[in-house]
Coordinates of C-alpha atoms in Angstrom, one line a residue:
X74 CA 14.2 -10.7 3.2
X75 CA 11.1 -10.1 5.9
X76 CA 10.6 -7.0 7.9
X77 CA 11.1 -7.4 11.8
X78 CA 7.8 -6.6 13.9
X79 CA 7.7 -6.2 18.1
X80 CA 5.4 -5.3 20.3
X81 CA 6.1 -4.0 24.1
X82 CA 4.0 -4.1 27.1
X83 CA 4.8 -2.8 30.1
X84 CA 2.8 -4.3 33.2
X85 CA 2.6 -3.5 36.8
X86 CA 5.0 -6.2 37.2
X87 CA 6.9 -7.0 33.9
X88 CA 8.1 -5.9 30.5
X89 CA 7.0 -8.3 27.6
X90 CA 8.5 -7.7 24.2
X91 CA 7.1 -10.3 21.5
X92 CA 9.2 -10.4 18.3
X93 CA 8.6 -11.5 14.8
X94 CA 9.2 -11.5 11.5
X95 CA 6.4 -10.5 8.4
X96 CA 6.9 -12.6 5.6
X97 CA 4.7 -13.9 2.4
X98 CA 2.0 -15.2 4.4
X99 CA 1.9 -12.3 7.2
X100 CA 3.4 -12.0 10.6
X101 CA 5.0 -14.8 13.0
X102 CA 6.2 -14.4 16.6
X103 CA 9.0 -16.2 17.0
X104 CA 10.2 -14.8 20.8
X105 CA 8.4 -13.6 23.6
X106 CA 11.0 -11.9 26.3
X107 CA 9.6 -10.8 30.2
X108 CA 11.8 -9.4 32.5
X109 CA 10.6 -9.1 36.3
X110 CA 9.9 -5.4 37.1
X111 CA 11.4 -4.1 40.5
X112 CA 9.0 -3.7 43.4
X113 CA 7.6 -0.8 43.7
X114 CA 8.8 1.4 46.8
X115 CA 6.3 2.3 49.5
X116 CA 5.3 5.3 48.9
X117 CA 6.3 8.4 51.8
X118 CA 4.0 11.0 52.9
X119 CA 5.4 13.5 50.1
X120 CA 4.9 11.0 47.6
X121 CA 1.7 9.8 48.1
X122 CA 0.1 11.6 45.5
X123 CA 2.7 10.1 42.5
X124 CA 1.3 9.6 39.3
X125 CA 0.7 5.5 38.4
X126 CA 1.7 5.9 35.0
X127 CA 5.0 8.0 36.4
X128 CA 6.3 5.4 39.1
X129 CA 5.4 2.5 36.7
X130 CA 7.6 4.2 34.2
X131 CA 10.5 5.0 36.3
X132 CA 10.4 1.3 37.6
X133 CA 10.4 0.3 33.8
X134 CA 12.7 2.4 31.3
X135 CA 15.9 0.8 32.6
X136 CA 14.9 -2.5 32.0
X137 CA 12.9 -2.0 28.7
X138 CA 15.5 0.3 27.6
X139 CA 18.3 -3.0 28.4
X140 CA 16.3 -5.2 26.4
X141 CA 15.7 -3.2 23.6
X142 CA 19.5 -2.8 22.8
X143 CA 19.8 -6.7 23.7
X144 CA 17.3 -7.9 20.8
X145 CA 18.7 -5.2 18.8
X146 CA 15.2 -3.0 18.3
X147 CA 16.6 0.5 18.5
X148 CA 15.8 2.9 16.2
X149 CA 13.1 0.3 14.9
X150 CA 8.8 1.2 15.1
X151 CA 6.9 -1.1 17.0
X152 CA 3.1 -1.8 18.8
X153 CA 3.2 0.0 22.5
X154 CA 0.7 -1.7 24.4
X155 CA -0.7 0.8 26.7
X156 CA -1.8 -0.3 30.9
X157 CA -5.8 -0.2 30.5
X158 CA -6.2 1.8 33.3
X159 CA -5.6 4.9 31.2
X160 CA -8.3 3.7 28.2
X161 CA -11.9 4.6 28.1
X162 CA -13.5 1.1 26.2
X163 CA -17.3 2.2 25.4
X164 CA -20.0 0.6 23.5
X165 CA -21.8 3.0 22.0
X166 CA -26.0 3.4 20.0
X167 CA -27.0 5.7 17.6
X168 CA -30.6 5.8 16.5
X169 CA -29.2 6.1 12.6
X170 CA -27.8 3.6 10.2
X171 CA -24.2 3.6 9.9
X172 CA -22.7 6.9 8.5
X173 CA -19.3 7.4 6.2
X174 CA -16.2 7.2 8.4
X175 CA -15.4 11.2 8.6
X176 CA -19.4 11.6 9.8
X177 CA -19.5 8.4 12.4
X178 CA -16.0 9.9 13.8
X179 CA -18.0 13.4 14.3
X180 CA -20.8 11.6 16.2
X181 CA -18.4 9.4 18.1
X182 CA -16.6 11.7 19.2
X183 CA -19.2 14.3 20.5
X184 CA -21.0 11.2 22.0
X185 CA -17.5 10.3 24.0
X186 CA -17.5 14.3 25.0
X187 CA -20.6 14.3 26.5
X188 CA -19.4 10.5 28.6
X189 CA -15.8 11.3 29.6
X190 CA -14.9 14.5 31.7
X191 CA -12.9 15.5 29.2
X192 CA -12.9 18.3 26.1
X193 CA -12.8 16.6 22.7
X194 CA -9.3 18.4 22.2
X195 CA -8.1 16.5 25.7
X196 CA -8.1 12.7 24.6
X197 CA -7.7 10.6 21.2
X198 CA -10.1 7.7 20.1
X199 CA -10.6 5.5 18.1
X200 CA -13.8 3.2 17.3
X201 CA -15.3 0.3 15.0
X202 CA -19.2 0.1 13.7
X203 CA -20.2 -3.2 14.7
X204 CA -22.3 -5.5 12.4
X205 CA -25.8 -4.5 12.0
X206 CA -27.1 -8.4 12.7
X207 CA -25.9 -7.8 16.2
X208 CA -27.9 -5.1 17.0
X209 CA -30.4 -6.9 18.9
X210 CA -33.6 -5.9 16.5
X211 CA -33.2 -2.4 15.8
X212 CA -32.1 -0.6 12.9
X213 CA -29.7 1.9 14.7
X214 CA -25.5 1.9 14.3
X215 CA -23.9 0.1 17.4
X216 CA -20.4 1.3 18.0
X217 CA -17.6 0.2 20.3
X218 CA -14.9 2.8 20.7
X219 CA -12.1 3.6 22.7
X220 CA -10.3 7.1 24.0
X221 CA -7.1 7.7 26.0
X222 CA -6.5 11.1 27.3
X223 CA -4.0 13.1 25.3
X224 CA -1.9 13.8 28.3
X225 CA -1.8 9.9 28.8
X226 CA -1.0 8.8 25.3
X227 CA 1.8 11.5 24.8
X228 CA 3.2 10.8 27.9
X229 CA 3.5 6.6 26.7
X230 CA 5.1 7.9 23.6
X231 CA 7.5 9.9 24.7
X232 CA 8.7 6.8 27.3
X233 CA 8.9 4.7 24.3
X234 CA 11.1 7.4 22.6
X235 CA 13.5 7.6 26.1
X236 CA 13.3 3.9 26.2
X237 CA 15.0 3.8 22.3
X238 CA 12.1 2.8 19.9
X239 CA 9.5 4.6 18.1
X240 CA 5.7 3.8 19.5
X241 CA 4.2 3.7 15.6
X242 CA 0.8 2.2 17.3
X243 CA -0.5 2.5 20.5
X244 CA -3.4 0.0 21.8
X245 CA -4.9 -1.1 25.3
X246 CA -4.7 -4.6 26.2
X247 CA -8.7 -5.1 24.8
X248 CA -7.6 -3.3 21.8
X249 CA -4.8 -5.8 21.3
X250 CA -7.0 -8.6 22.0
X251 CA -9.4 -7.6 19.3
X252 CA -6.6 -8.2 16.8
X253 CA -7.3 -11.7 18.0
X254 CA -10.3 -12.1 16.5
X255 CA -8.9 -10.3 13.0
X256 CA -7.1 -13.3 12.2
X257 CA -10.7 -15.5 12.8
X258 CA -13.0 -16.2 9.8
X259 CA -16.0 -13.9 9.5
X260 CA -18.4 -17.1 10.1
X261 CA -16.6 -18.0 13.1
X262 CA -19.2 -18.6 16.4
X263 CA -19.0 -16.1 18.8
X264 CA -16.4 -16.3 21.6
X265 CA -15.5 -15.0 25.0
X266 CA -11.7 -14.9 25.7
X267 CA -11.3 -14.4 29.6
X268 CA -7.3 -13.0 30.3
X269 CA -5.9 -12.5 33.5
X270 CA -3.2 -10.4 34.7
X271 CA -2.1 -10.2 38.6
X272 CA -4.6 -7.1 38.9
X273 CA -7.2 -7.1 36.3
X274 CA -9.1 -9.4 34.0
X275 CA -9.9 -8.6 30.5
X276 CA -13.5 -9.7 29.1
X277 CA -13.3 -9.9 25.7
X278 CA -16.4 -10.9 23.2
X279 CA -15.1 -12.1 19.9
X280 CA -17.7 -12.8 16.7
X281 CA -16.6 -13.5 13.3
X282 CA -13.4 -11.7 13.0
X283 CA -14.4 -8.6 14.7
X284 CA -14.3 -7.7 18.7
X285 CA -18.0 -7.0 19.6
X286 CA -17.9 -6.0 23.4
X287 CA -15.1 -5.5 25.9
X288 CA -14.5 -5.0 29.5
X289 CA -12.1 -4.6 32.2
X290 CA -12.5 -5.8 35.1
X291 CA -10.7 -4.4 38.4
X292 CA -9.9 -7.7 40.0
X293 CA -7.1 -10.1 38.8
X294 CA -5.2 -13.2 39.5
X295 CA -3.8 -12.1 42.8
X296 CA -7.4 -11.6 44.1
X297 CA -8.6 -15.3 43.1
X298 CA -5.6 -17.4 43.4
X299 CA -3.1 -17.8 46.7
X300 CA -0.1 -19.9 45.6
X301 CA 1.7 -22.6 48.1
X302 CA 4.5 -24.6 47.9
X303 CA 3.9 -28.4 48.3
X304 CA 6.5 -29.7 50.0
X305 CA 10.0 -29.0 50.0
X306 CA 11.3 -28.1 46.5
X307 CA 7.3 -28.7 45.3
X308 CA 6.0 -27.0 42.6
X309 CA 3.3 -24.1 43.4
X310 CA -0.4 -25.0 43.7
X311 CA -3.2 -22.9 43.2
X312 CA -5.6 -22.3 46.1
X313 CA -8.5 -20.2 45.6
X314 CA -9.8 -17.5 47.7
X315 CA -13.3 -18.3 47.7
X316 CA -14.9 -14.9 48.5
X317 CA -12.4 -13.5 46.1
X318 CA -13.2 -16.3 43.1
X319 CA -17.4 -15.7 43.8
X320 CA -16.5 -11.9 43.0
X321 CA -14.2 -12.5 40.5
X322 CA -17.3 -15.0 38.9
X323 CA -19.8 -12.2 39.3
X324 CA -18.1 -10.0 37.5
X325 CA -17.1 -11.9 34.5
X326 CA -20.6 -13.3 34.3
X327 CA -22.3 -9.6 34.4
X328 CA -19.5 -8.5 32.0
X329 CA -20.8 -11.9 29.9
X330 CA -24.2 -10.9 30.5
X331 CA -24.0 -7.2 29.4
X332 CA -22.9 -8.4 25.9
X333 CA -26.0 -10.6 25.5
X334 CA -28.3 -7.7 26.7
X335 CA -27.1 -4.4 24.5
X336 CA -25.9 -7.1 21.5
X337 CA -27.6 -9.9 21.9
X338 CA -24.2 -12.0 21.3
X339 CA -24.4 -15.3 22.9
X340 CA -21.1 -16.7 23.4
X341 CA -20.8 -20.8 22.5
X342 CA -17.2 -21.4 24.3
X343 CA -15.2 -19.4 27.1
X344 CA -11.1 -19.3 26.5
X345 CA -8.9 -18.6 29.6
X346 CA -5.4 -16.9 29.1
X347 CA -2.9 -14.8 31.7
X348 CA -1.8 -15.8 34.9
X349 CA -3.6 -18.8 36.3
X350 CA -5.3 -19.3 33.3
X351 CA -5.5 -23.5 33.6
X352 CA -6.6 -23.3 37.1
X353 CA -9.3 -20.6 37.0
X354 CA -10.6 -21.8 33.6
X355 CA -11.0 -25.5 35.0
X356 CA -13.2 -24.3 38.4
X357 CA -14.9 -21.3 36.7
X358 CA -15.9 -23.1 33.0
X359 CA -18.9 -25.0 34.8
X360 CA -20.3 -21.4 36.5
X361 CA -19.9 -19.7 33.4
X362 CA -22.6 -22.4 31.6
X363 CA -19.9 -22.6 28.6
X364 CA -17.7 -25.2 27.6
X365 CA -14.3 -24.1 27.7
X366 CA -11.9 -24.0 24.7
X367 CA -8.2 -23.8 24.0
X368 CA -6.1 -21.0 22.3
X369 CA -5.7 -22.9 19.4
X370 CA -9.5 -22.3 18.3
X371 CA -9.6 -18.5 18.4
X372 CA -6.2 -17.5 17.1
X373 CA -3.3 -19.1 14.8
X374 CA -1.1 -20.4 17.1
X375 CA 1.3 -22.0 14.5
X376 CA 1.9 -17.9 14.4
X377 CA 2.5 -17.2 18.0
X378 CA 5.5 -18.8 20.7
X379 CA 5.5 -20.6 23.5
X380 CA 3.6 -18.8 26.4
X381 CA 1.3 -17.0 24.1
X382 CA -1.6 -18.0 26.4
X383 CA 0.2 -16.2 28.9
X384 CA 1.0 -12.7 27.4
X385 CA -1.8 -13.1 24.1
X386 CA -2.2 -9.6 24.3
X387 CA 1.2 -8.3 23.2
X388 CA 1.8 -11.4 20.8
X389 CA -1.3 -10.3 19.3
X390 CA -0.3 -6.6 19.1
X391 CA 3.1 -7.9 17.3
X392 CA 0.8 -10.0 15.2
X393 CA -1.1 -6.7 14.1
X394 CA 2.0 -5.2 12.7
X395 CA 1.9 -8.1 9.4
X396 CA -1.8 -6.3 8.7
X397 CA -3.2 -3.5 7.9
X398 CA -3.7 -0.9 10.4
X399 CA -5.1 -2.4 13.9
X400 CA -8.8 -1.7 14.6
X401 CA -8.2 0.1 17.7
X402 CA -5.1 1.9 17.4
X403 CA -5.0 5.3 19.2
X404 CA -2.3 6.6 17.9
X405 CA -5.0 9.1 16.0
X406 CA -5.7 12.5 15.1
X407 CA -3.0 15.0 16.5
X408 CA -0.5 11.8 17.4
X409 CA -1.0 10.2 14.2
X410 CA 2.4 10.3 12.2
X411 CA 2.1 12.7 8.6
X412 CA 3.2 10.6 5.5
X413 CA 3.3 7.1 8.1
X414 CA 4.8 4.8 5.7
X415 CA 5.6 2.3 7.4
X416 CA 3.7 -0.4 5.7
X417 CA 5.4 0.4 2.9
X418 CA 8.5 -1.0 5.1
X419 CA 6.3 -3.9 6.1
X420 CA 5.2 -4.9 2.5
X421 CA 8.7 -3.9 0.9
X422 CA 9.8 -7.3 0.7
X423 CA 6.2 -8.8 -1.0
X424 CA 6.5 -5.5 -3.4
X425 CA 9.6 -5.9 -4.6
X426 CA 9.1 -9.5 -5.2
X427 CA 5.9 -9.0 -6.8
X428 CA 7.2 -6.9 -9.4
X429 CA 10.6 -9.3 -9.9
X430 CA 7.7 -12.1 -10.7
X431 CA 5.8 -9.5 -12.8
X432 CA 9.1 -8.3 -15.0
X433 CA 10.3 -11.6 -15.2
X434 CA 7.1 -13.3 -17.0
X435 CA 6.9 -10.1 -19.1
X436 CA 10.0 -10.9 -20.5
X437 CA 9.3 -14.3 -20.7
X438 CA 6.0 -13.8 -22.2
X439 CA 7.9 -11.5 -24.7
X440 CA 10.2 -13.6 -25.5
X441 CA 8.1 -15.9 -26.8
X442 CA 5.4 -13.6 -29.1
X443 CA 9.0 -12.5 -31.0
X444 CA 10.0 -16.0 -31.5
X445 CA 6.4 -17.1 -32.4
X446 CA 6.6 -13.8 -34.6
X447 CA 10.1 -15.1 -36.3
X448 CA 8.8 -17.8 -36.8
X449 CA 5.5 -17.2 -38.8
X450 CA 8.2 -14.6 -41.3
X451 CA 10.1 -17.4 -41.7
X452 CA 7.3 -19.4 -42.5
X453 CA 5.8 -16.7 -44.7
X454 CA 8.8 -15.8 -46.9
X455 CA 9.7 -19.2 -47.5
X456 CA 6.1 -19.4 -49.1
X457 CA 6.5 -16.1 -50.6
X458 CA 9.2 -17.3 -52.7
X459 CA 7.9 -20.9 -53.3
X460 CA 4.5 -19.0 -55.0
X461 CA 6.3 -16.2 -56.7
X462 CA 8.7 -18.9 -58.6
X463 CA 5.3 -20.4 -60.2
X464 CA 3.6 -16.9 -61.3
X465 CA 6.6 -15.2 -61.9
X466 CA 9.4 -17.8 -62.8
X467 CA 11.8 -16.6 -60.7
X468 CA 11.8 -15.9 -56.7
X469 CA 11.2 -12.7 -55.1
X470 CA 10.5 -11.4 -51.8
X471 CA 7.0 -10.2 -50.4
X472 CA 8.4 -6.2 -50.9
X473 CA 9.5 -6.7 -54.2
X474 CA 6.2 -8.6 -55.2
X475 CA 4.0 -5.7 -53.8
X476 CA 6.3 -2.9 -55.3
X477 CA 6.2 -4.7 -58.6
X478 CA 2.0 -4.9 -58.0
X479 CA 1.7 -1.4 -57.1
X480 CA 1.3 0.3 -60.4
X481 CA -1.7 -2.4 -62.0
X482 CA -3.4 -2.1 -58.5
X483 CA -3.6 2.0 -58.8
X484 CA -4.8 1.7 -62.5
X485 CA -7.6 -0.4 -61.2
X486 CA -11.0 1.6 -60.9
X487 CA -12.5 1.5 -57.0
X488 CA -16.3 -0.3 -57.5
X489 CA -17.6 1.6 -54.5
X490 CA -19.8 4.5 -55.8
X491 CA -18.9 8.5 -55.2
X492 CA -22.0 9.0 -54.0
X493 CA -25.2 6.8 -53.0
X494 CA -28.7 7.1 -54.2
X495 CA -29.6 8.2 -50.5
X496 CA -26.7 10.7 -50.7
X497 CA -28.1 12.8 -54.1
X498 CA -31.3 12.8 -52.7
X499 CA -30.1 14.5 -49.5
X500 CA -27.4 16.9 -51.8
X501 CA -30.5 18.0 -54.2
X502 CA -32.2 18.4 -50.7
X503 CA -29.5 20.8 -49.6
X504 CA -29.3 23.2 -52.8
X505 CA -33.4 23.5 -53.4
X506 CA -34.4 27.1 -52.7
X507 CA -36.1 27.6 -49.2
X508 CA -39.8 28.0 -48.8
X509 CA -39.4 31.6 -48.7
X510 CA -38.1 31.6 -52.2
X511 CA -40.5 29.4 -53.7
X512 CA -43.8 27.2 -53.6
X513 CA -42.6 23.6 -54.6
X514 CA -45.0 20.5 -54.9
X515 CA -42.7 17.5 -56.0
X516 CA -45.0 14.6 -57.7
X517 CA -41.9 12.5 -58.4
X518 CA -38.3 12.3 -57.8
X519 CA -36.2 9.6 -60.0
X520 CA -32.4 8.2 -59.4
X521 CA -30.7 6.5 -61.7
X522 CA -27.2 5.0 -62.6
X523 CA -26.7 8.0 -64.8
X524 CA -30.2 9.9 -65.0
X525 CA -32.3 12.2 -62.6
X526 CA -35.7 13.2 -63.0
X527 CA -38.0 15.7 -60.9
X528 CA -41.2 16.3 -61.8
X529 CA -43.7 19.1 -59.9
X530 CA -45.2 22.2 -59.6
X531 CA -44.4 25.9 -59.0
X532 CA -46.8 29.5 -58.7
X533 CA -44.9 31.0 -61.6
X534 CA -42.2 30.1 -63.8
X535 CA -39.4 32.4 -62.3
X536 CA -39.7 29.9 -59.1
X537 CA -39.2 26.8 -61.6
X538 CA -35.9 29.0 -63.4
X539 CA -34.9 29.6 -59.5
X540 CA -35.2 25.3 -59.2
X541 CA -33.2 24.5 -62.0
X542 CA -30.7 27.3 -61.5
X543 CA -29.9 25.9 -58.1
X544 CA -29.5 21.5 -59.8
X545 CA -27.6 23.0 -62.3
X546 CA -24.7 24.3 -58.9
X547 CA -24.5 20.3 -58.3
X548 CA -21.2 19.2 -59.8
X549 CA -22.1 16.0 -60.8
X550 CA -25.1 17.4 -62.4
X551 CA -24.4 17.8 -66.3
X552 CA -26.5 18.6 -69.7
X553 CA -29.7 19.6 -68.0
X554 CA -33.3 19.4 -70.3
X555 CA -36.9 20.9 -69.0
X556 CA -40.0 19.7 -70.7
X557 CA -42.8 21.9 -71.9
X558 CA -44.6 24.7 -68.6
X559 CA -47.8 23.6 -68.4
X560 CA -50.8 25.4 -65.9
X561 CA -52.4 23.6 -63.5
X562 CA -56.3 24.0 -62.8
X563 CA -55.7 26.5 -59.8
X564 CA -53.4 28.2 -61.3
X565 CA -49.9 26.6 -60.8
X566 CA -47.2 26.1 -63.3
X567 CA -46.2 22.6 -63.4
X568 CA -42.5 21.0 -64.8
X569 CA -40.0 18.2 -65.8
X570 CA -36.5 19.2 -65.1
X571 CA -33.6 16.2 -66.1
X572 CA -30.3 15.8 -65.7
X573 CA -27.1 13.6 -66.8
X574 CA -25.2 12.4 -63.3
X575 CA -22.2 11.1 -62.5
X576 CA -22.3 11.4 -59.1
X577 CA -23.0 7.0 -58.7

């Protein structure tokens, strides 16, 4: 069974939804729908100062709402892919290494405070540390991070809600385009991915699988390219503006440029998607000093539809919903959803037939120890009784042979010793008198298998009764013999205490 995964986009002139499925092997877009937006009104006098996000909105919840009940998406969570007019996309340096997550958010955030003119409590961001080898030299933390107000993002959210789906992730077009380069391999050259919408281009630096610097510029298809009809039932051609196209150059290469200069990221190959994408990437490849690339050599494209290259931004925000959490997602702090399970939803499928696999060789593996097990008692007892018939003369079981063994094996006198020689030593140790008690001066100490001997010397012979009284409270100690007291040249009495053990 896989788990259905969408994206939406909403753009000043269409909806795109991209639909997929997640499977084993992760996500794949299978549809990409765009519907054709009304044109906006022209505004009157009392409605000159209407809100961008407002008319856009207006013009789009019928037709967003239509094609979510068409492809059958209500009720279901999905990637909202925010206009990039309302996102914030900053590269930010720190002067310290990299910090834990909880810290770095601290520091980007009071960073982005002091940028935006907006309080901390008035947007939402989110950010990723950028490799260290990219920071051009210095040991500082590089950061590229992005913010939406809070006003802006709650305001998307709720649309999505009216339009009939739940917005579980929210990301700008550049934050979509950096789950492009998630699906790259880490050693993968570094990349420029150019995309064009009718009024805005989208700079994107890609390196490894990460996106390393990001731009937007304000000038877009419809400022470069003037279509014409050639002929009578022709197709379009592209003709460019030519003070529009130089502009339109200027600004990519300064946006190019800027990446090279704070990162020192030198991209090897330029990819053109969006409106126009073949025309502009055919005249503008040889200003850019790059050769230019196809789709297929920064993203999977065996994953993605037909007209990826066209909408790549919400195919890749689709794409994001078979991984883990997207980079950029600004759906954070007080818009972030408590207990979001969601990938739980995702992976339900892989789970469940993870553990079917696990149960099923456990029981397989089971299976077999008990019939190896069977086996080997089978084996066994057939022996058993094979042997017993020569000792015995008859055949018996293993119990009945040990039952039958039990009395001669208890008779049988254990050869490991009660106590070792090291053990007395440390007992006779124990029970001599403390120095307080008496003045002992051992000359010799003697352990046998059934004999001990202590010779030495005492001040008086009180001290030598106290020695022996206290061997004698050893229980293994028996039939106790003292030589003859004799007195030492200074004074001291010296002795021979013995004694019968059966301690060994």
């Amino acid at each position: 069974m896989s788990e259905i995964v969408f994206a939406v986009e909403v753009t000043s002139s269409a909806v795109c939804i991209a639909v997929g499925t997640q499977g084993l092997r992760g996500a794949k877009v299978e549809r990409l729908v765009v519907r054709d937006l009304p044109l906006p009104t022209p505004p009157s006098a009392a409605a000159a100062t209407v809100d961008a996000d407002a008319e856009l909105q207006a013009r789009a919840k019928p037709v967003l709402a239509a094609m979510i009940a068409e492809l059958g998406l209500r009720g279901h969570a999905g990637a909202f892919v925010v206009p990039d007019r309302d996102v914030f996309t900053r590269l930010l340096t720190f002067p310290f290494a990299p910090l834990r997550r909880a810290e770095m958010s601290a520091a980007v955030g009071g960073e982005l405070e002091g940028m935006l003119p907006l309080e901390l409590d008035e947007l939402v961001f989110s950010f990723d540390v950028l490799p260290r080898a990219t920071a051009a030299g210095d040991d500082g933390a590089r950061v590229l991070a992005q913010a939406i107000p809070l006003r802006d993002a709650r305001g998307w959210l709720d649309f999505a809600d009216a339009c009939g789906f739940t917005a579980i992730t929210l990301l700008s077009p550049l934050g979509a385009l950096a789950e492009v380069a998630a699906g790259r391999p880490k050693t993968a050259a570094p990349a420029v991915l150019i995309h064009l919408e009718s009024d805005r281009t989208d700079v994107a630096v890609l390196a490894g699988s990460k996106l390393l610097f990001a731009r937007s510029i304000g000038r877009g298809a419809d400022d470069v390219v003037r279509w014409r009809q050639a002929g009578a039932g022709g197709a379009a051609q592209a003709a460019f503006d030519e003070a529009g196209l130089a502009l339109w150059l200027r600004d990519v290469q300064q946006s190019i440029q800027a990446s090279h200069d704070k990162l020192g990221v030198v991209p090897t190959m330029a990819v053109f998607s969006g409106q126009a994408a073949g025309a502009l990437g055919q005249v503008a490849g040889a200003h850019l000093g790059v050769p230019v690339g196809g789709l297929a050599e920064i993203m999977d494209t065996a994953a993605a539809p037909a007209g990826t290259a066209d909408h790549i931004t919400v195919v890749a925000a689709a794409l994001s919903r078979g991984r883990d959490k997207p980079t950029f997602d600004l759906r954070q702090g007080v818009l972030a959803i408590a207990g979001d399970m969601s990938f739980m939803r995702a992976k339900a499928s892989v789970l469940a037939a993870s553990a079917a696999a696990i149960l099923l060789f456990a029981a397989a593996a089971g299976w077999a120890a008990y019939h190896k097990q069977n086996k080997a008692y089978a084996t066994l007892s057939a022996r058993v009784k094979s042997e017993s018939i020569e000792l015995f003369g008859s055949a018996k079981d293993a119990k009945t042979v040990v039952d039958e063994a039990g009395g001669a094996l208890t008779a049988v006198v254990s050869p490991v010793p009660k106590m070792t020689a090291y053990d007395i030593f440390v007992e006779i140790n124990d029970k001599l008198p403390g120095k307080d008690k008496v003045t002992l001066d051992v000359t010799s100490l003697e352990i046998s298998a059934d004999k001990i001997s202590l010779r030495g010397s005492a001040k008086t012979s009180d001290e030598i009764d106290l020695i022996d009284s206290a061997l004698k409270a050893i229980s293994c100690f028996s039939e106790p013999s003292r030589g003859q007291t004799q007195t030492g040249p200074k004074g001291e009495k010296t002795f021979q205490l013995a004694y019968k053990q059966t301690c060994m």
